[in-house]
Coordinates of C-alpha atoms and ligand atoms in Angstrom, one line a residue:
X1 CA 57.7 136.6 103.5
X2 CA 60.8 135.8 105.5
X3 CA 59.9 132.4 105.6
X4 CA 59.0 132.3 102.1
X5 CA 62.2 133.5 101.4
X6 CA 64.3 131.1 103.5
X7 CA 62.2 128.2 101.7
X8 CA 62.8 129.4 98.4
X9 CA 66.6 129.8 99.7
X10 CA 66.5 126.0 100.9
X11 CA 64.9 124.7 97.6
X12 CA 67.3 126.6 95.5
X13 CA 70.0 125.3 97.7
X14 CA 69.1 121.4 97.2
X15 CA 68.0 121.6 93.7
X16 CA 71.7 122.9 93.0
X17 CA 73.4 120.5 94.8
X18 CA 71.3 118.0 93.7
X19 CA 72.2 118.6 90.4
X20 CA 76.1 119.2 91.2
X21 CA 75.9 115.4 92.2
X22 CA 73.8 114.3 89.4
X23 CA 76.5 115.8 87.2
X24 CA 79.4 114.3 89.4
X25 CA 77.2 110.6 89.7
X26 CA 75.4 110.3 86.5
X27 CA 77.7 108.6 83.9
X28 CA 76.8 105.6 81.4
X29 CA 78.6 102.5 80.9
X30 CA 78.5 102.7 76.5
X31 CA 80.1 99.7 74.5
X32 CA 81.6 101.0 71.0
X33 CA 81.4 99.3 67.6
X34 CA 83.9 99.8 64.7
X35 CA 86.4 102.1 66.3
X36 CA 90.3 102.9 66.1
X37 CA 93.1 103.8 67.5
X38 CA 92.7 107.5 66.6
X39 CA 89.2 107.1 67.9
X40 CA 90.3 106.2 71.3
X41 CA 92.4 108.7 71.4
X42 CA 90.0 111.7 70.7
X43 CA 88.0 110.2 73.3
X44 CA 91.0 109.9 75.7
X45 CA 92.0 114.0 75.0
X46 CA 87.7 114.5 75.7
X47 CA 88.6 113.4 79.2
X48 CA 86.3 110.2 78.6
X49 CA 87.3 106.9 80.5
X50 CA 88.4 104.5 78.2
X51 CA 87.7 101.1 80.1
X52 CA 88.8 98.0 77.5
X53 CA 88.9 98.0 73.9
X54 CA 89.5 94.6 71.9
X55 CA 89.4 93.8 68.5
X56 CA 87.1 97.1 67.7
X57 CA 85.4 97.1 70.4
X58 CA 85.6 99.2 73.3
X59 CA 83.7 100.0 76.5
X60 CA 84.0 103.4 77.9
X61 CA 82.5 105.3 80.6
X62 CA 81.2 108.6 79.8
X63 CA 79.4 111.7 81.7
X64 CA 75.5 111.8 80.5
X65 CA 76.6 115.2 79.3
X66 CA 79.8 114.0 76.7
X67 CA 77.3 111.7 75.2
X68 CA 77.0 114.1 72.1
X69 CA 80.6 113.1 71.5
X70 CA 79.7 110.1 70.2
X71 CA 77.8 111.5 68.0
X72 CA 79.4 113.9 66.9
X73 CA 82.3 111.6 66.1
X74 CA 79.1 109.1 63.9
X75 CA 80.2 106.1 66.3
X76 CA 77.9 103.1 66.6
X77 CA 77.3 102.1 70.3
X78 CA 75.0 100.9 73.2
X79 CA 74.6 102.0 76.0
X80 CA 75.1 99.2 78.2
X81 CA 73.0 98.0 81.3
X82 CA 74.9 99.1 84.8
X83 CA 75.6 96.1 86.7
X84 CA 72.8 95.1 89.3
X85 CA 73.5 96.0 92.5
X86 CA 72.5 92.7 93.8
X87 CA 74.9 90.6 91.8
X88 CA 77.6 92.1 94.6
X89 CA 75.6 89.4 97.1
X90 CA 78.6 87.4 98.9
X91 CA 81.8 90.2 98.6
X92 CA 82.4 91.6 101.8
X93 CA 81.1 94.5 102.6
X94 CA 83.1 97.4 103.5
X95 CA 82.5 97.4 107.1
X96 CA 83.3 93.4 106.9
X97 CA 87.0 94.3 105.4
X98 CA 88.0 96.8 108.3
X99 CA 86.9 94.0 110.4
X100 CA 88.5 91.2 108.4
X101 CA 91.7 93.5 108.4
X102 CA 91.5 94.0 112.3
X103 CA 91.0 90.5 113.3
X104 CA 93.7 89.6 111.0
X105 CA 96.3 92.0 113.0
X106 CA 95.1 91.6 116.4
X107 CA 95.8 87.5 115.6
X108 CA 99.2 87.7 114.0
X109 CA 100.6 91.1 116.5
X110 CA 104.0 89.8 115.2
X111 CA 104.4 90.0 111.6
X112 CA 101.0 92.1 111.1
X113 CA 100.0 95.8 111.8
X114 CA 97.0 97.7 110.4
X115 CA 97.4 101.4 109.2
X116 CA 94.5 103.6 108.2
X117 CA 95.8 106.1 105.8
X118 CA 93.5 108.8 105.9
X119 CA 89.6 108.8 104.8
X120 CA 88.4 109.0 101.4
X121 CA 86.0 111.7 100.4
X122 CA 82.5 110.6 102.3
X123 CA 85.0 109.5 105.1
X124 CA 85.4 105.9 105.0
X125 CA 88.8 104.2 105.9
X126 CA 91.8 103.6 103.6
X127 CA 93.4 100.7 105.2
X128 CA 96.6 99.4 104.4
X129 CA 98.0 96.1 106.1
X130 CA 102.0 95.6 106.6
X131 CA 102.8 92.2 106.8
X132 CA 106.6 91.6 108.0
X133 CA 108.7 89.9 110.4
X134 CA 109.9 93.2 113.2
X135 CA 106.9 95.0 111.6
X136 CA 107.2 97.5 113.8
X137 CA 110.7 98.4 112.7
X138 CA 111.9 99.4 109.3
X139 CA 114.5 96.9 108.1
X140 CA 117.0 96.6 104.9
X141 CA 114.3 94.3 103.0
X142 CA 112.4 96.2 99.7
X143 CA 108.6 97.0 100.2
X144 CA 106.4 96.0 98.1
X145 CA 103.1 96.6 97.6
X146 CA 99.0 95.6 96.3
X147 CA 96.4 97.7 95.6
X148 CA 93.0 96.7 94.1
X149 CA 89.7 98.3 93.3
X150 CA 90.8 101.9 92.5
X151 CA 87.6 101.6 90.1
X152 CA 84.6 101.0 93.1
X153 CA 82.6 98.5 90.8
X154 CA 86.0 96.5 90.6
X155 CA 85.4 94.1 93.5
X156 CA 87.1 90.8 92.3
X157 CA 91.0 92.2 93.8
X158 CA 89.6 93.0 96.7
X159 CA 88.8 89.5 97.9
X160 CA 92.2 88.2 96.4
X161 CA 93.9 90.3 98.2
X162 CA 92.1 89.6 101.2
X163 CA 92.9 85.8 100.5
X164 CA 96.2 86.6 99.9
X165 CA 96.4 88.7 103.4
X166 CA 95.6 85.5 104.9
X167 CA 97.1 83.0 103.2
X168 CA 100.3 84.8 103.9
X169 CA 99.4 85.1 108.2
X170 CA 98.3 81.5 108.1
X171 CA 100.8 79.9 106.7
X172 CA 104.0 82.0 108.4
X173 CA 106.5 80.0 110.2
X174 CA 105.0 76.4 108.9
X175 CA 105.4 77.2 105.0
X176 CA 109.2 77.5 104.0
X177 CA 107.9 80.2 101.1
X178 CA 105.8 82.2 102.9
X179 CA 108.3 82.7 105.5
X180 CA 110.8 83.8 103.5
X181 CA 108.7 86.0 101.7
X182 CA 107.3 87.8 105.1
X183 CA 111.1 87.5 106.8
X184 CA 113.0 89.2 103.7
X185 CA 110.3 91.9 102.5
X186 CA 107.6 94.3 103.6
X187 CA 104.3 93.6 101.7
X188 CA 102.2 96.1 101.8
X189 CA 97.9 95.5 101.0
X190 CA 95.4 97.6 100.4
X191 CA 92.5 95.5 99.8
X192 CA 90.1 99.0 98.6
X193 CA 91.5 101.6 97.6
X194 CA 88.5 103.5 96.5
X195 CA 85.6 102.4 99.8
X196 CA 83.1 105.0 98.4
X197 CA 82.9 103.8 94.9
X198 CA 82.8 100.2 96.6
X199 CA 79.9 101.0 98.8
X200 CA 77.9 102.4 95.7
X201 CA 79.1 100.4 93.0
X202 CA 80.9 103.2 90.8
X203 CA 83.8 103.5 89.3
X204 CA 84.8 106.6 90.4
X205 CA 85.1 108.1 93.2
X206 CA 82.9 109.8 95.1
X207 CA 83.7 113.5 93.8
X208 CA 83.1 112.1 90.4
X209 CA 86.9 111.3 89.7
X210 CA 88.8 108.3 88.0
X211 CA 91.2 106.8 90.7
X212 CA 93.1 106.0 87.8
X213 CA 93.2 108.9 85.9
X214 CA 94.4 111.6 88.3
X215 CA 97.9 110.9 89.3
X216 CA 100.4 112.9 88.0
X217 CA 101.6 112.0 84.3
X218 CA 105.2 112.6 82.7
X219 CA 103.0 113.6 79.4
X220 CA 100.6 115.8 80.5
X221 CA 100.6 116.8 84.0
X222 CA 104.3 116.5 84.9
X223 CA 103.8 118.2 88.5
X224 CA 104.3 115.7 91.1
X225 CA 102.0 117.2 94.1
X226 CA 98.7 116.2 95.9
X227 CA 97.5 119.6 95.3
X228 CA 94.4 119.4 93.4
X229 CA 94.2 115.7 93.3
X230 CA 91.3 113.3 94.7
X231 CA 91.7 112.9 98.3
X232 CA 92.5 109.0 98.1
X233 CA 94.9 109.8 95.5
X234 CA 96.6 112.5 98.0
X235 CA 96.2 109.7 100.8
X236 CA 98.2 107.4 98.5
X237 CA 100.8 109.7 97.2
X238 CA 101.7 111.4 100.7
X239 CA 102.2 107.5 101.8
X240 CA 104.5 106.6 99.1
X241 CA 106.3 109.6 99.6
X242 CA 107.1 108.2 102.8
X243 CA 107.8 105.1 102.2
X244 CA 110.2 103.3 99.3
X245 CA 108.0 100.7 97.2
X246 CA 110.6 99.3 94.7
X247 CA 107.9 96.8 93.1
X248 CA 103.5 96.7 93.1
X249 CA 100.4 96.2 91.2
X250 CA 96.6 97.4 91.1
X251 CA 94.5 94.9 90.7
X252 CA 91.0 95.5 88.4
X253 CA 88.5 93.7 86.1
X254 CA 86.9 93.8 83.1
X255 CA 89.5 92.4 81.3
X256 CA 92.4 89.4 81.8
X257 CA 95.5 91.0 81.0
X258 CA 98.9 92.3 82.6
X259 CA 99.3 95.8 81.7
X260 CA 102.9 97.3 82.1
X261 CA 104.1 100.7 81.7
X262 CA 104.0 103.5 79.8
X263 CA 100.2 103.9 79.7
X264 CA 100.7 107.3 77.8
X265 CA 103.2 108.8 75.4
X266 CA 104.5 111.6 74.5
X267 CA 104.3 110.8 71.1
X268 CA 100.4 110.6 70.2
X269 CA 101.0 108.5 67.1
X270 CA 102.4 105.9 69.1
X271 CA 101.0 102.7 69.6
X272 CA 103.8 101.2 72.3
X273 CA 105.3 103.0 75.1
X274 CA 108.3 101.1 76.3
X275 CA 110.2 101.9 79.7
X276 CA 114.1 102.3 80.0
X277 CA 113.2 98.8 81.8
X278 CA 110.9 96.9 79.0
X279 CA 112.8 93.6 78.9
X280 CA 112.4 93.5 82.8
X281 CA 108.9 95.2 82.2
X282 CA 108.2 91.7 79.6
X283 CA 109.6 89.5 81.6
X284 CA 107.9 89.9 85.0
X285 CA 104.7 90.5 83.0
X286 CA 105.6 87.2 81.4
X287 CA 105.7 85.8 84.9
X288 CA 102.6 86.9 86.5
X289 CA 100.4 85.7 83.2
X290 CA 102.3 82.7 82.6
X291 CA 101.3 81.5 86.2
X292 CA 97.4 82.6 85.6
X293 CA 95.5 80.6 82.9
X294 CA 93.3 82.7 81.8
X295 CA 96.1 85.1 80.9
X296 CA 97.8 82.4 79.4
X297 CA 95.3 81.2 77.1
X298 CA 94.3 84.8 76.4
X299 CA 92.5 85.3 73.2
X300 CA 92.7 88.9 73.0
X301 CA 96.4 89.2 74.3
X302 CA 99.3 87.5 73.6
X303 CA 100.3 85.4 76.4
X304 CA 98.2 87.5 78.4
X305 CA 100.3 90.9 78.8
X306 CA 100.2 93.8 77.5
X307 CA 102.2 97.8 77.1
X308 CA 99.7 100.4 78.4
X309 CA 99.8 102.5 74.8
X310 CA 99.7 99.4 73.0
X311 CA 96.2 98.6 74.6
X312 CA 95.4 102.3 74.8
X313 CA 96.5 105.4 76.2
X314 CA 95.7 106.6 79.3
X315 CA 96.9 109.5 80.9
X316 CA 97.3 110.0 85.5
X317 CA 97.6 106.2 85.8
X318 CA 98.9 105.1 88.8
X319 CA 101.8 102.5 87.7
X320 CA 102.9 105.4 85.3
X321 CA 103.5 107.5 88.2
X322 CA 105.2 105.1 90.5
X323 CA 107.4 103.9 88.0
X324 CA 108.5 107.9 86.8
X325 CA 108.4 109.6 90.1
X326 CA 109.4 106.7 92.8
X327 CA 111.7 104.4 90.6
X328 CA 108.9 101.5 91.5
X329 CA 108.2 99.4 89.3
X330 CA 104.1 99.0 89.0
X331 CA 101.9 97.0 86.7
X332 CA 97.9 97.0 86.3
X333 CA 96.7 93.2 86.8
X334 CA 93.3 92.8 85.3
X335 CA 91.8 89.6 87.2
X336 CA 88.3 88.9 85.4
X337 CA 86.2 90.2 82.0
X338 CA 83.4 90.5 84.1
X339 CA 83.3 93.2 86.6
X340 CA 81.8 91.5 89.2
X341 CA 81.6 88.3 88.4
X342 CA 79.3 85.8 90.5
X343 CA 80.8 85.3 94.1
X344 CA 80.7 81.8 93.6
X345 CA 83.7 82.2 91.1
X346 CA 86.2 83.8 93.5
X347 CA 87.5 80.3 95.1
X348 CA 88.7 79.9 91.5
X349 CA 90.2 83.5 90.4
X350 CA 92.0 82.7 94.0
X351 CA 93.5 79.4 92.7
X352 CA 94.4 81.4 89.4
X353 CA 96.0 84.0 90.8
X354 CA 97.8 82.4 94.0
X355 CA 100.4 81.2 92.6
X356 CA 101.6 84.4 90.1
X357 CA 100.6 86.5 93.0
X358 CA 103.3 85.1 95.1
X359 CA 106.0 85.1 92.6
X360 CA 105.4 88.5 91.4
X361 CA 106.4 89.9 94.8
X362 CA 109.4 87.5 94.8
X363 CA 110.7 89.6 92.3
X364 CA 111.4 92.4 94.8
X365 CA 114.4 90.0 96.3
X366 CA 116.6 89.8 92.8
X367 CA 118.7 92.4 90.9
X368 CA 120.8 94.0 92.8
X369 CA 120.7 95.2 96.7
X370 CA 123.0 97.0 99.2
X371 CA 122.8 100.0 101.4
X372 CA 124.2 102.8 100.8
X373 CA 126.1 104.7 104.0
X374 CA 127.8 108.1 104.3
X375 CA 131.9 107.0 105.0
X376 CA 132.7 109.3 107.9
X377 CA 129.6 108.6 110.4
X378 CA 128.4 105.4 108.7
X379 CA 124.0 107.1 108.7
X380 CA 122.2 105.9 105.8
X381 CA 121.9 108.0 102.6
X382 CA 119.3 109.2 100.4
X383 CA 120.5 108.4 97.3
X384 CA 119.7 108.0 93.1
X385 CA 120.7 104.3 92.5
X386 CA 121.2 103.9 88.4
X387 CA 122.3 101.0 86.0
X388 CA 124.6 102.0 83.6
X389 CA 122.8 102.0 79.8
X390 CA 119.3 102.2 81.6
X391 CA 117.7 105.7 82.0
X392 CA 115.7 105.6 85.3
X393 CA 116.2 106.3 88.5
X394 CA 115.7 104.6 91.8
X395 CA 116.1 105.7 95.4
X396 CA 117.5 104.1 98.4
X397 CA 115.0 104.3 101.5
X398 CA 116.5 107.2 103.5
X399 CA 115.8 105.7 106.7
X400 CA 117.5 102.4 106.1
X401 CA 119.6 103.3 103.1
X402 CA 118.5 100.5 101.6
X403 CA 118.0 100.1 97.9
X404 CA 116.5 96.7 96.0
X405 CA 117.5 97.5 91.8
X406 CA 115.5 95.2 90.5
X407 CA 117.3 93.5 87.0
X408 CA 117.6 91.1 84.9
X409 CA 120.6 88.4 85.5
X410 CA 123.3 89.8 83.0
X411 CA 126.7 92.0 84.2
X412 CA 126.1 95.6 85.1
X413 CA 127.4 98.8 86.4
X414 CA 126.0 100.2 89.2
X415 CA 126.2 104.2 89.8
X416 CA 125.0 106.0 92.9
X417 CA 125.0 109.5 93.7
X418 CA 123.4 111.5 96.3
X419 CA 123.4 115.6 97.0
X420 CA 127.0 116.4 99.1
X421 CA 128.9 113.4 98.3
X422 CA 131.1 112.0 95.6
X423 CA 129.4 109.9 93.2
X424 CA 130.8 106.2 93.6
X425 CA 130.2 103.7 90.3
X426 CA 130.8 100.2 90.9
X427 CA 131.5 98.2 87.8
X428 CA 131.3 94.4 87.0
X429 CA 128.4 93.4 89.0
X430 CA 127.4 89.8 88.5
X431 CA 123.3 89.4 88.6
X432 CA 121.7 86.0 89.0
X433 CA 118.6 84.1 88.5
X434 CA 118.0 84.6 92.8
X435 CA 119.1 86.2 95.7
X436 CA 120.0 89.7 94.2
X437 CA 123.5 90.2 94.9
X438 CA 124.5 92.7 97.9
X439 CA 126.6 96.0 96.6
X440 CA 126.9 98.4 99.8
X441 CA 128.5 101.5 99.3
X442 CA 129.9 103.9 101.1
X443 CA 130.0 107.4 99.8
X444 CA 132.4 109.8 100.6
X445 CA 130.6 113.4 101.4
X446 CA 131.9 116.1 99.3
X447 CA 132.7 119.1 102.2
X448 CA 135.5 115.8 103.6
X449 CA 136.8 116.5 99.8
X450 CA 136.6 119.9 99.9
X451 CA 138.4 120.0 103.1
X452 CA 141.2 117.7 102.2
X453 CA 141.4 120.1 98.8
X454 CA 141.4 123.1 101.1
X455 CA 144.5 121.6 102.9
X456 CA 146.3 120.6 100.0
X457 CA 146.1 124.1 98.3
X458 CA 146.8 126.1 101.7
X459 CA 150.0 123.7 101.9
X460 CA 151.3 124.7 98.4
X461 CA 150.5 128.6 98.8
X462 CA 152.4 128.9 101.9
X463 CA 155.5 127.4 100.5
X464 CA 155.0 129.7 97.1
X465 CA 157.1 133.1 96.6
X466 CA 156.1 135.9 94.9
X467 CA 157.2 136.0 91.8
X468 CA 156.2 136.9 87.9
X469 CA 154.4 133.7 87.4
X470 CA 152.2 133.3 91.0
X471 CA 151.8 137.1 91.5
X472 CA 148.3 136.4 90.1
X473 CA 147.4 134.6 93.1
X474 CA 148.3 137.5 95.6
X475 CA 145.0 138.1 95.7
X476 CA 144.6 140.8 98.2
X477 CA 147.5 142.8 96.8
X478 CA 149.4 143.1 99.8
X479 CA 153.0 141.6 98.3
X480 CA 152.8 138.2 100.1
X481 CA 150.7 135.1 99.6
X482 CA 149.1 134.2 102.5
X483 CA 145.9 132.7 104.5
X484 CA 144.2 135.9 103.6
X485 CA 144.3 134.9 99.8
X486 CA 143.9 131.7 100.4
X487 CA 140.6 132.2 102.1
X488 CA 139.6 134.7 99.5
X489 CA 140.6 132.3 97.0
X490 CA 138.4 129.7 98.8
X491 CA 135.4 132.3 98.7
X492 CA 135.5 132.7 94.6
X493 CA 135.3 129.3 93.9
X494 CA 132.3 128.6 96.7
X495 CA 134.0 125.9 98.6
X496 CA 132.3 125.5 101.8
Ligands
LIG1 ZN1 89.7 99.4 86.7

């Protein structure tokens, strides 16, 4: 009986978790037919993943269970074959990429090293490769940084970015551009973001969860913690957190398009979400498509760019959340319509993307750049760098105090502030084409202000008599002014 009971116990056990995963794993790729903007959004609020839409088309993915939705809402669609797993044949596997990645660092020690991150949720490696000259030491250059395949069946970013790994360690030290690039900035590449989706061709990951749609979002989930969040999301968060990316991208397919931020609104109506930064947010857009041809000659989107709302909304994106919470500015770079295109075809998305892959980066060296130093004992500050007439905040890199503001050439005012010191605004800043011009500040802390405040006032009151007009300021009633009202004095209005 007990043993009866124990198997009953076991199948009960593995038919529930069987069906916990089917719930988590079994979604449909569904193409949609005649739909609109409202459409997508009801979808979007259902918590269904809106892939690509053109024309009025769209493809989302959607859990076997929210297929009613559709119906519900009388939409015309097909379901659409998931990709065959074989078509993958040539990619690197995952275990080939930690190797790639390793043998890539142990040959270029100087300008290379590895980090694992943490482990995604079946525990498979997030690697991320700094490639710098001192990379061992953190140095007054900005960081910048690539991400690709968030989304697992997403694989074309992943070889580019390989390629680009070592294109970069190959050609250090003999090709004048590469150098610079590796001598003046710290590029940061994570080739797979999301291994476990990779490894089964899926989008999500494996605990069932959109990569790019569980980051925190200024519209509806304005708390910026891990708690709660997919474990590679945490891993990527707690690493930013520690670090100061001023520029990056996450690279996907299924479309060929530069998306820049906002990727949601506030405003449901909307159908463009501009950033205090949109002509910079254009521009550099503008640059990365104008260098790619496909963008270029983009049917769908004009010369090959696009605002997130404009294509559709999306809510816990990942360039919305660098760009709000860590003052970086991010883009999503879709490579390929196809998923996973034929392996064959990645010599040539490599040639496409080469070029606007390098000069996006690039971008990380102009605007405006300094460091910004505490005046009495000269340690770098953590501070909110801002240009005057543009609402967003950046942050130096409190371990440097460095700061990279990246901007338009034009004339601009440059505020910085930082908790305990005087603000500091530095007008009539002249920003080029290039080399972003160098502004380093030194702020003065508050409690030196304070002090010297303290001094004056102390000075005054001794020399003061009591009389009608300063009786007021006798403070502890004994018929004199003295240090014992001045401290008193000093205690009321919290000067420390
Ligand atoms: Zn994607």
């Amino acid at each position: 009986m007990l043993k009866k009971i124990i198997y009953f116990h076991i199948i009960l056990f593995l038919s529930f978790s069987f069906v916990n995963a089917e719930i988590k794993a079994d979604y449909k790729i569904v193409r949609l037919y005649n739909i609109n903007h409202q459409d997508i959004l009801k979808l979007t609020k259902e918590g269904i993943d809106i892939d690509n839409v053109w024309d009025k088309n769209a493809i989302i993915y959607i859990q076997y269970d929210k297929l009613h939705i559709l119906e519900d809402m009388n939409l015309s669609y097909t379901v659409l074959k998931r990709p065959d797993l074989r078509s993958k044949a040539g990619y690197h596997t995952y275990e080939q990429i930690g190797e790639t990645l390793n043998a890539i660092a142990i040959a270029h020690p100087n300008i290379c090293k590895l980090y694992n991150i943490g482990k995604s949720y079946e525990g498979r490696d997030l690697w991320f490769i700094k490639i710098s000259d001192n990379v061992d030491i953190e140095e007054d250059e900005p960081e910048v940084k690539y991400i690709s395949t968030m989304h697992g069946d997403e694989p074309v970013g992943t070889e580019l970015c390989l390629n680009f790994i070592k294109y970069l360690t190959d050609n250090y030290g003999t090709d004048q551009r590469v150098t610079g690039l590796v001598d003046e900035m710290e590029i940061w590449v994570m080739p797979l973001m999301n291994p476990d989706g990779y490894v089964h061709e899926r989008r999500y990951n494996m605990e069932g969860i959109d990569l790019n749609r569980g980051f925190p979002d200024r519209v509806v989930d304005n708390v910026n913690t891990t708690e709660g969040r997919a474990v590679e999301i945490q891993h990527i968060m707690n690493w930013a957190f520690a670090h100061s990316s001023v520029l990056s991208a996450n690279f996907h397919t299924g479309a060929t398009v530069v998306n820049y931020p906002y990727d949601s609104d506030f405003d449901y109506t909307k159908n463009y979400s501009a950033t205090p930064d949109e002509d910079l947010m254009v521009t550099i857009a503008l640059s990365y498509a104008s260098l790619n041809k496909s963008m270029r000659e983009s049917y769908y989107f004009p010369s090959g760019i696009t605002n997130g709302v404009e294509w559709y909304t999306a809510y816990g994106g990942m360039q919305d959340w660098n760009y709000v919470w860590l003052g970086c500015n991010e883009m999503t770079i879709e490579l390929h319509d196809i998923k996973t295109p034929s392996f064959s075809k990645i010599p040539e998305l490599w040639d496409e993307n080469r070029e606007a892959m390098l000069t996006y980066i690039s971008w990380a060296l102009r605007g405006i750049r300094g460091l910004v130093t505490d005046a009495e004992t000269g340690n770098p500050v953590k501070a909110v760098v801002r240009l005057s007439g543009i609402d967003h905040d950046m942050y130096t890199d409190p371990d440097v105090g460095d700061y990279h503001r990246i901007t338009l050439p034009g004339i601009y005012s440059l505020s910085i502030s930082a908790d305990g010191y005087i603000n500091k605004v530095v007008n009539n800043i002249s920003v080029g084409e290039n080399n972003a011009t160098r502004i380093d500040v030194k702020l003065t802390p508050q409690y030196l202000v304070n002090i010297r405040t303290a001094i004056v006032i102390l000075k005054i009151m001794s020399n003061m008599q009591i009389n009608e007009s300063t009786k007021g300021l006798d403070i502890t009633n004994d018929g004199k002014l003295g240090i014992s009202d001045f401290l008193y004095f000093m205690n009321l209005i919290s000067l420390k």
